[in-house]
Amino acid sequence: MNRFMKAAINEARKGINAGHGGPFGAIIVKDGKIVGRGHNQVLKRNDPTCHGEIMAIHSACKKLGTFDLSGSVIYTTGYPCPMCFGAILWANISKIYYGCNVIDTEKIGFRDNKFYEMSENKDSSSFIEELNRDECLRLYDEYMAKENRTNY
């Protein structure tokens, strides 16, 4: 077994045994060393965004003192949900290794597939709607006018 995936499994098990949430653990590795660890803490923190991958990204960013995790890879016990997939992309993580797939996750009661289906639905107008675009565009203009800004 891959030693980093084993560490992700152990991280998930730690969360399960503590009652923090589902069986999801993640490890971030850079230059052959673990720089971030996380497990699902949705129940512990009463926060639906505290997935294992997100917690591992928080851990790695804090440890490395940066929001840019370029050159790192993530090992996660389950295929990342759309939120986590997005966070992994925003963090510039280079590669994802996952254990269980979306169907495996659905079989144990998680609804990730619903979010994939919804994001692919071109007619989601009953759920998402543009509002006050002109005012928001002015805000964007204010942002672009700032000197010495870091795009992120």
Coordinates of C-alpha atoms in Angstrom, one line a residue:
M1 CA 0.0 0.0 0.0
N2 CA 1.2 3.5 -0.8
R3 CA 2.5 5.1 2.4
F4 CA 0.8 8.4 1.8
M5 CA -2.6 6.8 1.1
K6 CA -2.1 4.8 4.2
A7 CA -1.6 8.1 6.1
A8 CA -4.8 9.4 4.6
I9 CA -6.7 6.3 5.7
N10 CA -5.2 6.6 9.2
E11 CA -6.3 10.3 9.2
A12 CA -9.8 9.3 8.2
R13 CA -9.9 6.6 10.8
K14 CA -8.9 9.2 13.5
G15 CA -11.9 11.3 12.5
I16 CA -14.3 8.4 12.5
N17 CA -13.2 7.2 15.9
A18 CA -13.5 10.7 17.3
G19 CA -17.0 11.1 15.8
H20 CA -15.9 14.1 13.7
G21 CA -17.6 13.0 10.5
G22 CA -17.5 10.6 7.6
P23 CA -14.6 8.3 6.4
F24 CA -12.7 11.0 4.6
G25 CA -9.1 11.8 5.2
A26 CA -6.5 13.6 3.1
I27 CA -2.8 14.1 3.1
I28 CA -0.9 16.8 1.1
V29 CA 2.7 15.9 0.1
K30 CA 5.3 18.3 -1.3
D31 CA 8.9 17.2 -2.1
G32 CA 8.2 13.8 -0.7
K33 CA 7.1 15.1 2.7
I34 CA 3.7 15.4 4.3
V35 CA 2.9 19.1 4.6
G36 CA -0.8 18.9 5.4
R37 CA -3.3 16.5 7.1
G38 CA -7.0 16.6 7.4
H39 CA -10.1 14.6 8.1
N40 CA -13.8 15.2 7.8
Q41 CA -14.8 17.5 10.7
V42 CA -18.4 18.4 9.6
L43 CA -20.0 17.1 12.7
K44 CA -17.3 18.3 15.1
R45 CA -17.5 21.9 13.8
N46 CA -21.1 22.0 12.6
D47 CA -19.8 23.2 9.3
P48 CA -20.6 21.5 6.0
T49 CA -17.4 22.8 4.4
C50 CA -15.0 21.0 6.8
H51 CA -14.3 18.1 4.5
G52 CA -11.0 16.2 4.7
E53 CA -9.5 17.8 1.7
I54 CA -10.4 21.3 2.8
M55 CA -8.9 20.6 6.3
A56 CA -5.7 19.2 4.7
I57 CA -5.4 22.3 2.5
H58 CA -5.8 24.6 5.6
S59 CA -3.1 22.6 7.4
A60 CA -0.7 22.7 4.4
C61 CA -1.2 26.4 3.8
K62 CA -0.7 27.2 7.5
K63 CA 2.5 25.1 7.7
L64 CA 4.0 26.5 4.5
G65 CA 2.8 30.1 5.0
T66 CA 1.2 30.3 1.5
F67 CA -2.0 30.0 -0.3
D68 CA -0.2 28.5 -3.3
L69 CA 0.4 24.7 -3.0
S70 CA 2.0 24.4 -6.5
G71 CA 4.1 21.3 -6.8
S72 CA 2.2 19.4 -4.1
V73 CA -0.1 16.3 -4.5
I74 CA -3.1 15.2 -2.4
Y75 CA -4.0 11.7 -1.3
T76 CA -7.6 11.4 -0.3
T77 CA -9.8 8.4 0.7
G78 CA -12.7 9.4 -1.5
Y79 CA -13.0 11.0 -4.9
P80 CA -13.2 14.8 -4.1
C81 CA -16.7 16.3 -4.1
P82 CA -17.2 19.4 -6.3
M83 CA -16.4 21.8 -3.4
C84 CA -13.1 20.0 -2.6
F85 CA -12.2 19.6 -6.3
G86 CA -12.6 23.3 -6.7
A87 CA -10.5 24.0 -3.6
I88 CA -7.8 21.6 -4.8
L89 CA -7.7 23.5 -8.1
W90 CA -7.6 26.9 -6.4
A91 CA -4.7 25.7 -4.2
N92 CA -2.8 24.7 -7.4
I93 CA -2.3 21.2 -6.2
S94 CA -0.7 19.3 -9.1
K95 CA -2.2 15.8 -8.7
I96 CA -5.0 14.0 -6.9
Y97 CA -4.8 10.4 -5.8
Y98 CA -8.1 9.0 -4.5
G99 CA -9.2 5.7 -3.0
C100 CA -13.0 5.2 -3.3
N101 CA -15.0 6.6 -6.2
V102 CA -18.3 8.5 -6.4
I103 CA -20.4 5.3 -6.6
D104 CA -18.6 3.8 -3.5
T105 CA -19.4 7.0 -1.6
E106 CA -23.0 7.0 -2.7
K107 CA -23.4 3.4 -1.4
I108 CA -22.5 4.6 2.1
G109 CA -25.1 7.4 2.1
F110 CA -23.3 10.4 0.7
R111 CA -24.9 12.5 -2.1
D112 CA -21.9 13.8 -4.0
N113 CA -23.4 12.6 -7.3
K114 CA -26.3 15.1 -6.8
F115 CA -23.9 18.0 -6.9
Y116 CA -22.1 16.7 -10.0
E117 CA -25.5 16.4 -11.8
M118 CA -26.6 19.8 -10.7
S119 CA -23.4 21.5 -11.8
E120 CA -23.8 19.9 -15.3
N121 CA -27.5 21.0 -15.5
K122 CA -27.6 23.9 -18.0
D123 CA -31.1 24.9 -16.9
S124 CA -30.6 25.6 -13.2
S125 CA -32.4 29.0 -13.4
S126 CA -34.7 28.0 -10.5
F127 CA -31.7 27.7 -8.2
I128 CA -29.2 30.4 -9.4
E129 CA -30.0 33.8 -10.8
E130 CA -28.0 36.9 -11.7
L131 CA -28.8 40.0 -9.6
N132 CA -27.4 43.5 -9.5
R133 CA -24.7 42.9 -12.0
D134 CA -23.9 46.6 -12.7
E135 CA -23.1 47.3 -9.0
C136 CA -21.0 44.2 -8.8
L137 CA -19.1 45.1 -11.9
R138 CA -18.3 48.5 -10.3
L139 CA -16.9 46.5 -7.3
Y140 CA -14.8 44.6 -9.7
D141 CA -13.6 47.8 -11.2
E142 CA -12.6 49.1 -7.8
Y143 CA -10.6 45.9 -7.2
M144 CA -8.8 46.2 -10.6
A145 CA -7.9 49.9 -9.8
K146 CA -6.1 48.9 -6.6
E147 CA -2.3 49.0 -6.9
N148 CA -0.1 46.2 -5.6
R149 CA -3.0 43.7 -5.5
T150 CA -2.5 40.0 -5.7
N151 CA -5.1 38.3 -7.9
Y152 CA -6.7 35.4 -6.0

